[in-house]
CSV table of C-alpha atoms in Angstrom, one decimal:
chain,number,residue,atom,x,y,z
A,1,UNK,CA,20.4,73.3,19.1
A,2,UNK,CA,20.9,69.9,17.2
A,3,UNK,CA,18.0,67.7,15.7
A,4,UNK,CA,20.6,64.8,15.2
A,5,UNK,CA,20.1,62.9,18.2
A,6,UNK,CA,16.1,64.0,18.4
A,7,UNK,CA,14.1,60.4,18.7
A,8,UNK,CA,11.0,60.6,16.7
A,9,UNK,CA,8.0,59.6,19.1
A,10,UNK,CA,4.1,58.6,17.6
A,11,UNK,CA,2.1,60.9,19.9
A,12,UNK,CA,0.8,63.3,18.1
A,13,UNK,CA,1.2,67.0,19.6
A,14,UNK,CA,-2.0,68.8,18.7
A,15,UNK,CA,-2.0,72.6,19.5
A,16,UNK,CA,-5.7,73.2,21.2
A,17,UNK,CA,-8.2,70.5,20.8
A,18,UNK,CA,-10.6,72.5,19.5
A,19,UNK,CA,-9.2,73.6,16.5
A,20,UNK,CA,-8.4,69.8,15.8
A,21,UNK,CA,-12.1,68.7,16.3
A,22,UNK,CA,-12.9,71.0,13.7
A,23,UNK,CA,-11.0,69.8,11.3
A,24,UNK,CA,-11.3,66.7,11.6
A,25,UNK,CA,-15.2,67.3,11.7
A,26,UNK,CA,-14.5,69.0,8.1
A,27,UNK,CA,-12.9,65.8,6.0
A,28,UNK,CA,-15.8,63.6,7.6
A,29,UNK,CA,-18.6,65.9,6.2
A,30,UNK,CA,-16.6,66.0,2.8
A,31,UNK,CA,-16.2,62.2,2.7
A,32,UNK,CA,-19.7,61.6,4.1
A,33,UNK,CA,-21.6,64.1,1.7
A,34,UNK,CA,-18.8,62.5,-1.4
A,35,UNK,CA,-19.9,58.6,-0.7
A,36,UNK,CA,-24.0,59.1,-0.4
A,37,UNK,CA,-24.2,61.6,-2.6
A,38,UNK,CA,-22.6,59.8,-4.8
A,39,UNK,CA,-24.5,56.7,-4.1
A,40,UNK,CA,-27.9,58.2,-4.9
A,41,UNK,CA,-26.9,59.9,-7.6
A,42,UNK,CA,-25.5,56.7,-9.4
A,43,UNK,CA,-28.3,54.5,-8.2
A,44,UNK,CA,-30.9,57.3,-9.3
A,45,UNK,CA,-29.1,57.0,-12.7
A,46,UNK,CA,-28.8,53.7,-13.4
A,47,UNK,CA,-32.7,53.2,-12.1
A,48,UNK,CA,-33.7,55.7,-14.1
A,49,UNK,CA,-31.3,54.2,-17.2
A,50,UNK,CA,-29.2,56.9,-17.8
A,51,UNK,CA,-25.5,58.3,-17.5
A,52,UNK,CA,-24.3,59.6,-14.1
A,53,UNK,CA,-21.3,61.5,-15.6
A,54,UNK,CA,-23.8,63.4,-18.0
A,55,UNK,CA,-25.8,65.2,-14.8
A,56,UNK,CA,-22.1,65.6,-12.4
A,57,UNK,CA,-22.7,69.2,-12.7
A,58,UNK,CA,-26.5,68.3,-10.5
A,59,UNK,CA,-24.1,66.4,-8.4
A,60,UNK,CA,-21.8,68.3,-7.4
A,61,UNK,CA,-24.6,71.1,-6.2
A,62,UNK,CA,-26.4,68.0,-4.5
A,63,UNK,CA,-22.8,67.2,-2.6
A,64,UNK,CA,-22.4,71.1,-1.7
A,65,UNK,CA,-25.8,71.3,-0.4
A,66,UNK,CA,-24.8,68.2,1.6
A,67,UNK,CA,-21.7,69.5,3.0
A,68,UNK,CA,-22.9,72.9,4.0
A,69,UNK,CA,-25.8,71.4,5.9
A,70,UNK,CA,-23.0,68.4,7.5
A,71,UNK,CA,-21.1,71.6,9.0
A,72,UNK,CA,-23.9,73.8,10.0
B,1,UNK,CA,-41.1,80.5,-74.5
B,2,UNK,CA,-38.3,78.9,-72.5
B,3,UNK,CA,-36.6,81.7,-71.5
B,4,UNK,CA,-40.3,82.7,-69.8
B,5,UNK,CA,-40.1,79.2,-68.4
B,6,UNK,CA,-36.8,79.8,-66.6
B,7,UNK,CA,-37.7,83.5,-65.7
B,8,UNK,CA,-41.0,82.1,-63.5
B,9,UNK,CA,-39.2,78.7,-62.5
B,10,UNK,CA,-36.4,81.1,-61.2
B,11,UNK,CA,-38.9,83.0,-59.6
B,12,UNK,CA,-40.8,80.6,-57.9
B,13,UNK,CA,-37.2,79.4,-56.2
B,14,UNK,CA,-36.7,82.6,-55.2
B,15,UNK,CA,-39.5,83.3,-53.6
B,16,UNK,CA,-39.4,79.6,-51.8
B,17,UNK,CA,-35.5,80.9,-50.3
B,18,UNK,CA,-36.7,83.9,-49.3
B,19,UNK,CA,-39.3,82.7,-47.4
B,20,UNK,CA,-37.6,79.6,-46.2
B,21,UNK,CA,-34.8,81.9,-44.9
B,22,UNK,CA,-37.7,83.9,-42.8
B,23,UNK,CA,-39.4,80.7,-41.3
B,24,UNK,CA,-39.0,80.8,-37.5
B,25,UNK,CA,-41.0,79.0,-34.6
B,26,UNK,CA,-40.8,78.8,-30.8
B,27,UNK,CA,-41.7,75.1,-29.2
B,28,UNK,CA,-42.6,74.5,-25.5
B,29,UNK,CA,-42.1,71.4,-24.3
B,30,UNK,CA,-43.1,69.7,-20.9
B,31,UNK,CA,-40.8,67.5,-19.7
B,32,UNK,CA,-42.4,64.6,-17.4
B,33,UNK,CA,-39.9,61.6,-15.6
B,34,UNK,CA,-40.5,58.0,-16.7
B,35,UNK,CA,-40.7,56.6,-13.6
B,36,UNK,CA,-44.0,56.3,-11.7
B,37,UNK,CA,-45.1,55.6,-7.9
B,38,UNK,CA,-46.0,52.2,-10.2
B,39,UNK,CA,-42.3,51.5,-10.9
B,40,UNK,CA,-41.8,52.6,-7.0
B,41,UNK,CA,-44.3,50.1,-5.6
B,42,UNK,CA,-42.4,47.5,-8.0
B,43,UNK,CA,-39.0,48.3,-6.3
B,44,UNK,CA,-40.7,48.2,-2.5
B,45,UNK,CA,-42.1,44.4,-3.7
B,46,UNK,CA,-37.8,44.2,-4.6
B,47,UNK,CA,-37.4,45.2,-1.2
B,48,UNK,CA,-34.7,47.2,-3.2
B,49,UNK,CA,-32.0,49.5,-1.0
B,50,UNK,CA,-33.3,51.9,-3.8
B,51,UNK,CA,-36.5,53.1,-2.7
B,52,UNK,CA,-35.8,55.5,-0.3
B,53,UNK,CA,-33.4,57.4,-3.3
B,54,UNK,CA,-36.5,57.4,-5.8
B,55,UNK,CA,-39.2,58.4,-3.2
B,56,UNK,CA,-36.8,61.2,-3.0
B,57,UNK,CA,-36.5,61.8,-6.6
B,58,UNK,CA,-40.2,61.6,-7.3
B,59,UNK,CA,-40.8,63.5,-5.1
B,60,UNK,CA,-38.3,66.7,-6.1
B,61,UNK,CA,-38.6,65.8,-9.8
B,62,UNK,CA,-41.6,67.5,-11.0
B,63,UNK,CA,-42.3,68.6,-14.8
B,64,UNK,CA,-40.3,71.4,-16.1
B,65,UNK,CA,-40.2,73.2,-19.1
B,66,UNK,CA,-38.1,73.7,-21.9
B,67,UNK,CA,-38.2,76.2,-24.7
B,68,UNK,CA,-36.5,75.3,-28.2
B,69,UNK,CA,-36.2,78.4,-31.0
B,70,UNK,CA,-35.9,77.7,-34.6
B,71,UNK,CA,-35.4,79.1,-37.9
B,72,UNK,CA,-34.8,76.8,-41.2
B,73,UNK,CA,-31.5,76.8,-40.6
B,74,UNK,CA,-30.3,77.1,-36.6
B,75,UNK,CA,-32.0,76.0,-33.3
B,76,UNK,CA,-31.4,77.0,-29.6
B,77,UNK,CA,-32.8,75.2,-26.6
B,78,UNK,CA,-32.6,75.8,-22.9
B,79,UNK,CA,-34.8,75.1,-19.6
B,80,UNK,CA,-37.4,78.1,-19.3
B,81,UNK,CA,-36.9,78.9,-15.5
B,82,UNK,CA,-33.3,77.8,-14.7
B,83,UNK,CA,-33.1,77.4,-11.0
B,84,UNK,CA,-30.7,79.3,-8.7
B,85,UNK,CA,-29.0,77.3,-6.1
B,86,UNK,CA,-31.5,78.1,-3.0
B,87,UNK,CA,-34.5,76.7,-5.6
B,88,UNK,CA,-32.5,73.3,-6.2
B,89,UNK,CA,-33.8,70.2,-4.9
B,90,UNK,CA,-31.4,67.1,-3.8
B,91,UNK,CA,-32.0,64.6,-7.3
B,92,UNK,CA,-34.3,66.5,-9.1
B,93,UNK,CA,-33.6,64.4,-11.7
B,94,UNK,CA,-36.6,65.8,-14.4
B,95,UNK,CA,-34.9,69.2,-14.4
B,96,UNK,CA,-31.2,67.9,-14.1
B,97,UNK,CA,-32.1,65.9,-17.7
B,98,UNK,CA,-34.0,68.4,-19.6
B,99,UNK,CA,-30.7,69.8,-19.2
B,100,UNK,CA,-30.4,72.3,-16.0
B,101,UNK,CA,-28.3,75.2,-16.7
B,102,UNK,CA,-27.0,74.3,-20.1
B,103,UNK,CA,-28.0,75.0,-24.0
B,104,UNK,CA,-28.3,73.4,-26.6
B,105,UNK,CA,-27.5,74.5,-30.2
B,106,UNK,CA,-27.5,72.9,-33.8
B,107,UNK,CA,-26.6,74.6,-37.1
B,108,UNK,CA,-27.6,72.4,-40.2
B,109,UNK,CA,-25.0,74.2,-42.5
B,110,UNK,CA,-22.2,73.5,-40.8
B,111,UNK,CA,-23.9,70.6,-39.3
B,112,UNK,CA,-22.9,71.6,-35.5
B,113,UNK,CA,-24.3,70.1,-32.8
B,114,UNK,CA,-23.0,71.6,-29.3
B,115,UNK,CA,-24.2,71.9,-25.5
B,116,UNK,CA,-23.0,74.8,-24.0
B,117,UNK,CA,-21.3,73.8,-20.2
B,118,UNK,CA,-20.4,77.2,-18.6
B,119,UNK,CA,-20.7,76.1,-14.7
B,120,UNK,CA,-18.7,73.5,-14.0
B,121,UNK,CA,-14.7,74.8,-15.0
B,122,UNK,CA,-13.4,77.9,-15.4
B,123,UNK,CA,-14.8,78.9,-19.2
B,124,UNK,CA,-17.8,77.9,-21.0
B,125,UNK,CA,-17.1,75.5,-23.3
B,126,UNK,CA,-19.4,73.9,-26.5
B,127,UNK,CA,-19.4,70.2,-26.1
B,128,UNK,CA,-19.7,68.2,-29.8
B,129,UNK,CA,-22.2,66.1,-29.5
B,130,UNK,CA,-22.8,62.5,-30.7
B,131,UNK,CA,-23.9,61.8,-33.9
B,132,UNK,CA,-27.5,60.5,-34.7
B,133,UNK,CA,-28.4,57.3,-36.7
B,134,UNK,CA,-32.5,57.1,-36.9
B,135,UNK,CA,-34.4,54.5,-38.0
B,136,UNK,CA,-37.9,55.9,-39.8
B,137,UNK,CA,-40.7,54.0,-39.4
B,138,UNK,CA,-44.6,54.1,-40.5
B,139,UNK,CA,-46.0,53.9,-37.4
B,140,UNK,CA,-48.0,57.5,-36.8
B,141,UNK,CA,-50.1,59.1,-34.4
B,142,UNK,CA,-51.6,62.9,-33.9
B,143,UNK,CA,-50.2,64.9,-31.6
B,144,UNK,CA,-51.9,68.7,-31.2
B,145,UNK,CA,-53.8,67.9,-34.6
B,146,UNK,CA,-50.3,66.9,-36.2
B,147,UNK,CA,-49.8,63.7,-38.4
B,148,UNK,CA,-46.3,62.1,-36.2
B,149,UNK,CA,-43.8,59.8,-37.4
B,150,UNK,CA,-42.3,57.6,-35.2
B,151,UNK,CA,-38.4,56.8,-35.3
B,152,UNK,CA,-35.6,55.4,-33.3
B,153,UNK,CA,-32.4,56.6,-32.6
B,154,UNK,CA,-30.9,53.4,-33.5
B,155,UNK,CA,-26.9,54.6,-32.6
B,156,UNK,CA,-28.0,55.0,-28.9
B,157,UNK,CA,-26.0,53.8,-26.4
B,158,UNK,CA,-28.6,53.9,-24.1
B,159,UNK,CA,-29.0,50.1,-22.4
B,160,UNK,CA,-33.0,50.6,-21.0
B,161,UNK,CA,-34.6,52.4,-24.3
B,162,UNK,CA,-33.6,53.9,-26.9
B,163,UNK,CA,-34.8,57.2,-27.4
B,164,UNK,CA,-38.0,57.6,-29.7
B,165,UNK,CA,-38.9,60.6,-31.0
B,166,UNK,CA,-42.1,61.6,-33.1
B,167,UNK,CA,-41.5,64.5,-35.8
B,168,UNK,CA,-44.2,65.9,-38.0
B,169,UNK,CA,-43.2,66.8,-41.6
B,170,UNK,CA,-46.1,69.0,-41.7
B,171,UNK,CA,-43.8,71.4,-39.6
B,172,UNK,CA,-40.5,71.3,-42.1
B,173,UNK,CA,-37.9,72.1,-39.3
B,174,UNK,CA,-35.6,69.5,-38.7
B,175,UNK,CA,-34.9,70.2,-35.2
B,176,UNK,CA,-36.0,68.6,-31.3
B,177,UNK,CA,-35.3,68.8,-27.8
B,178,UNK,CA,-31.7,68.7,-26.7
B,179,UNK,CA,-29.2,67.0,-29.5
B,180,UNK,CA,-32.1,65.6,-31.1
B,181,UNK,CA,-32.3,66.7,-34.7
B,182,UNK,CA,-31.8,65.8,-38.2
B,183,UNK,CA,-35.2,64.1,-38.9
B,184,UNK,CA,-37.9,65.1,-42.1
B,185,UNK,CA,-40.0,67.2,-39.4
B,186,UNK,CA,-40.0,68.9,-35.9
B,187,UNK,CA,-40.0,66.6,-33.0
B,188,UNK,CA,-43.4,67.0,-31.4
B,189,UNK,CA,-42.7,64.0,-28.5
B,190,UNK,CA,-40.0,62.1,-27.8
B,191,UNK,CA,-39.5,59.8,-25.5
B,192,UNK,CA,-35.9,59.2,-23.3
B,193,UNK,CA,-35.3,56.2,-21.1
B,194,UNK,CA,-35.6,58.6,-18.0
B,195,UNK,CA,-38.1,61.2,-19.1
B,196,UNK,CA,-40.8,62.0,-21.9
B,197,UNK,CA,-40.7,65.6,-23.6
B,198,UNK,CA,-44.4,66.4,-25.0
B,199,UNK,CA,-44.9,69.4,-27.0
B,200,UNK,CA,-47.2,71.9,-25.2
B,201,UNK,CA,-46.9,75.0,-27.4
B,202,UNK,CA,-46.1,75.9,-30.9
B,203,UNK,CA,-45.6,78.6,-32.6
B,204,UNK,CA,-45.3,79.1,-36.1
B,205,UNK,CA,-43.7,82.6,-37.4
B,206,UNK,CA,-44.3,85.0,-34.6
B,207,UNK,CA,-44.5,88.4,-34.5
B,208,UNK,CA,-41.5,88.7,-32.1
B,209,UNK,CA,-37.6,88.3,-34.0
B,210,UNK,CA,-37.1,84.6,-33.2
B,211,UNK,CA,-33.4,85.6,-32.3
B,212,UNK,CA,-30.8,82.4,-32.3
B,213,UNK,CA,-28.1,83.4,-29.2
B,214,UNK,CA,-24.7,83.4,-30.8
B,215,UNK,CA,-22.6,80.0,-28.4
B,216,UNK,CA,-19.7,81.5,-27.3
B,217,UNK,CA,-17.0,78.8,-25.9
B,218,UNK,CA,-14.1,76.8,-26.6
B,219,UNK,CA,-15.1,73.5,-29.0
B,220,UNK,CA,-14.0,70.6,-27.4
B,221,UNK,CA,-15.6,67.2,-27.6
B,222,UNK,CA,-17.1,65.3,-25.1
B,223,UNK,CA,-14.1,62.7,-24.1
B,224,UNK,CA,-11.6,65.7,-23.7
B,225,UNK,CA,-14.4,67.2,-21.8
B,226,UNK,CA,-14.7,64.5,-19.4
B,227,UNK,CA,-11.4,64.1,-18.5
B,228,UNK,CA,-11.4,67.8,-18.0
B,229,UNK,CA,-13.6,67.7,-15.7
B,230,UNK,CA,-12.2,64.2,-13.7
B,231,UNK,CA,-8.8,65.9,-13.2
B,232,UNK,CA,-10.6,69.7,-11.4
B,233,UNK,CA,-12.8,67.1,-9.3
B,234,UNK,CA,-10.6,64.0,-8.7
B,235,UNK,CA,-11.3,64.3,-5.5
B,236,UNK,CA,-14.7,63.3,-6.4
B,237,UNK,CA,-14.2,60.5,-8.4
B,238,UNK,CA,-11.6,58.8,-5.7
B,239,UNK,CA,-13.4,59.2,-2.7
């Protein structure tokens, strides 16, 4: 079998769609939980006049707590 | 006659090492955030985006706290109850400062000043810390039946306030919460832009060994540290 003459095509061939959901599901709770936990920890910070990048270690348990709650 | 003179002035020295070399104290502090439901109210009459972020942190941040050991020479300070993940609050910003999981150490000898970071990569590491510039003033107050001395650490790069501490020289230990050290006296209070340590408890030459934890960790300082950490969670800092 030859791929030479194969056209490429833009629909996406997904195998089930639940497995696809899922995933997709996944990157939304990490970007979700990355932007507002970010965003209250820096606004927290710079209220309270100090450095966020001194407490990342509080932030990154905030964000985990996040995302384990985002996919149940 | 002067070789009597020396053998007592000798003595007297002597005796003065030995027992500076045995002083040892334990200091609790409390540690209380600098931000009150008065600042809040000022932020709703803002009609800030902010509130809703510090009702949450005053609300999660309450007092913890810390414990800082001593002898003339070394000092050791940690939070007293470090929390375990299922005890964590979202921005519990009062324990996240007084400085969560980590511990900090000074040696005046060979004038080392290191936070010990063992969570976040994949060894512990002793993070230098900054040096302090302090400004001494005569202001004074009493603080648990202690004459204070106020003074600034003037090298902060702290924008809001810079960090005030008040040491008593009546207690000859040169040490304070966190990196704070290096004054003529042991910090008593001081005073961060985010949160205020107050001493609650001292004790001077317990019973107990006052033990100083040996820090075990690679030395690194704080930049390399940083980008250390940016590159394991880049995915962090670009999302």
């Amino acid at each position: 079998m030859s791929f030479i003459n194969a056209t490429a095509t833009n629909d996406e061939i997904l195998p089930t769609t639940k497995e696809a959901i899922e995933v997709v599901e996944e990157f939304g709770c990490a970007s979700d939980c990355t932007r507002s936990t970010r965003a209250a920890h820096i606004m927290a910070a710079t209220i309270l006049g100090v450095d966020a990048n001194d407490y990342i270690d509080e932030y990154l348990l905030n964000y985990a707590a996040c995302y384990y709650n985002c996919i149940g | 006659m002067k070789k009597r003179i020396l053998f007592y002035a000798t003595l007297v020295l002597f005796t003065i090492s030995i027992s500076a070399q045995n002083f040892t104290g334990k200091i609790t502090y409390k540690v209380s955030l600098n931000f009150t439901e008065k600042d809040l109210k000022e932020l709703e009459l803002n009609k800030d985006k902010a509130v809703n972020t510090m009702r949450q942190v005053l609300s999660n941040s309450k007092d913890t706290d810390v414990i800082l050991n001593f002898n003339t020479y070394q000092s050791y300070y940690k939070v007293v109850n470090k929390l375990e993940i299922n005890d964590r609050k979202p921005l519990n910003m009062t324990y996240a400062i007084a400085g969560s999981g980590k511990v900090y150490y000074i040696d005046l000898i060979t004038k080392k000043n290191y936070m010990q970071e063992c969570d976040l990569l994949e060894k512990c590491y002793l993070i230098e810390q900054p040096k302090l510039e302090w400004q001494l003033t005569q202001q004074t107050k009493i603080i648990g039946g202690y004459v204070c001395y106020k003074a600034i650490n003037s090298n902060s790069k702290n924008k809001k306030q810079k960090p005030v501490a008040w040491y008593t020289p009546q207690i000859s230990a040169s040490f304070g919460p966190k990196e704070y050290f290096g004054l003529p006296g042991l910090i008593l209070e001081l005073e961060e832009a985010a949160v205020v340590f107050k001493a609650k408890e001292i004790v001077l030459n317990p019973k107990e060994n006052i033990e100083i934890e040996k820090m075990l960790g690679t030395i690194i300082t704080k930049e390399e540290y940083n980008k250390k950490l940016q590159k394991s969670y880049s995915n962090i800092y670009t999302n």
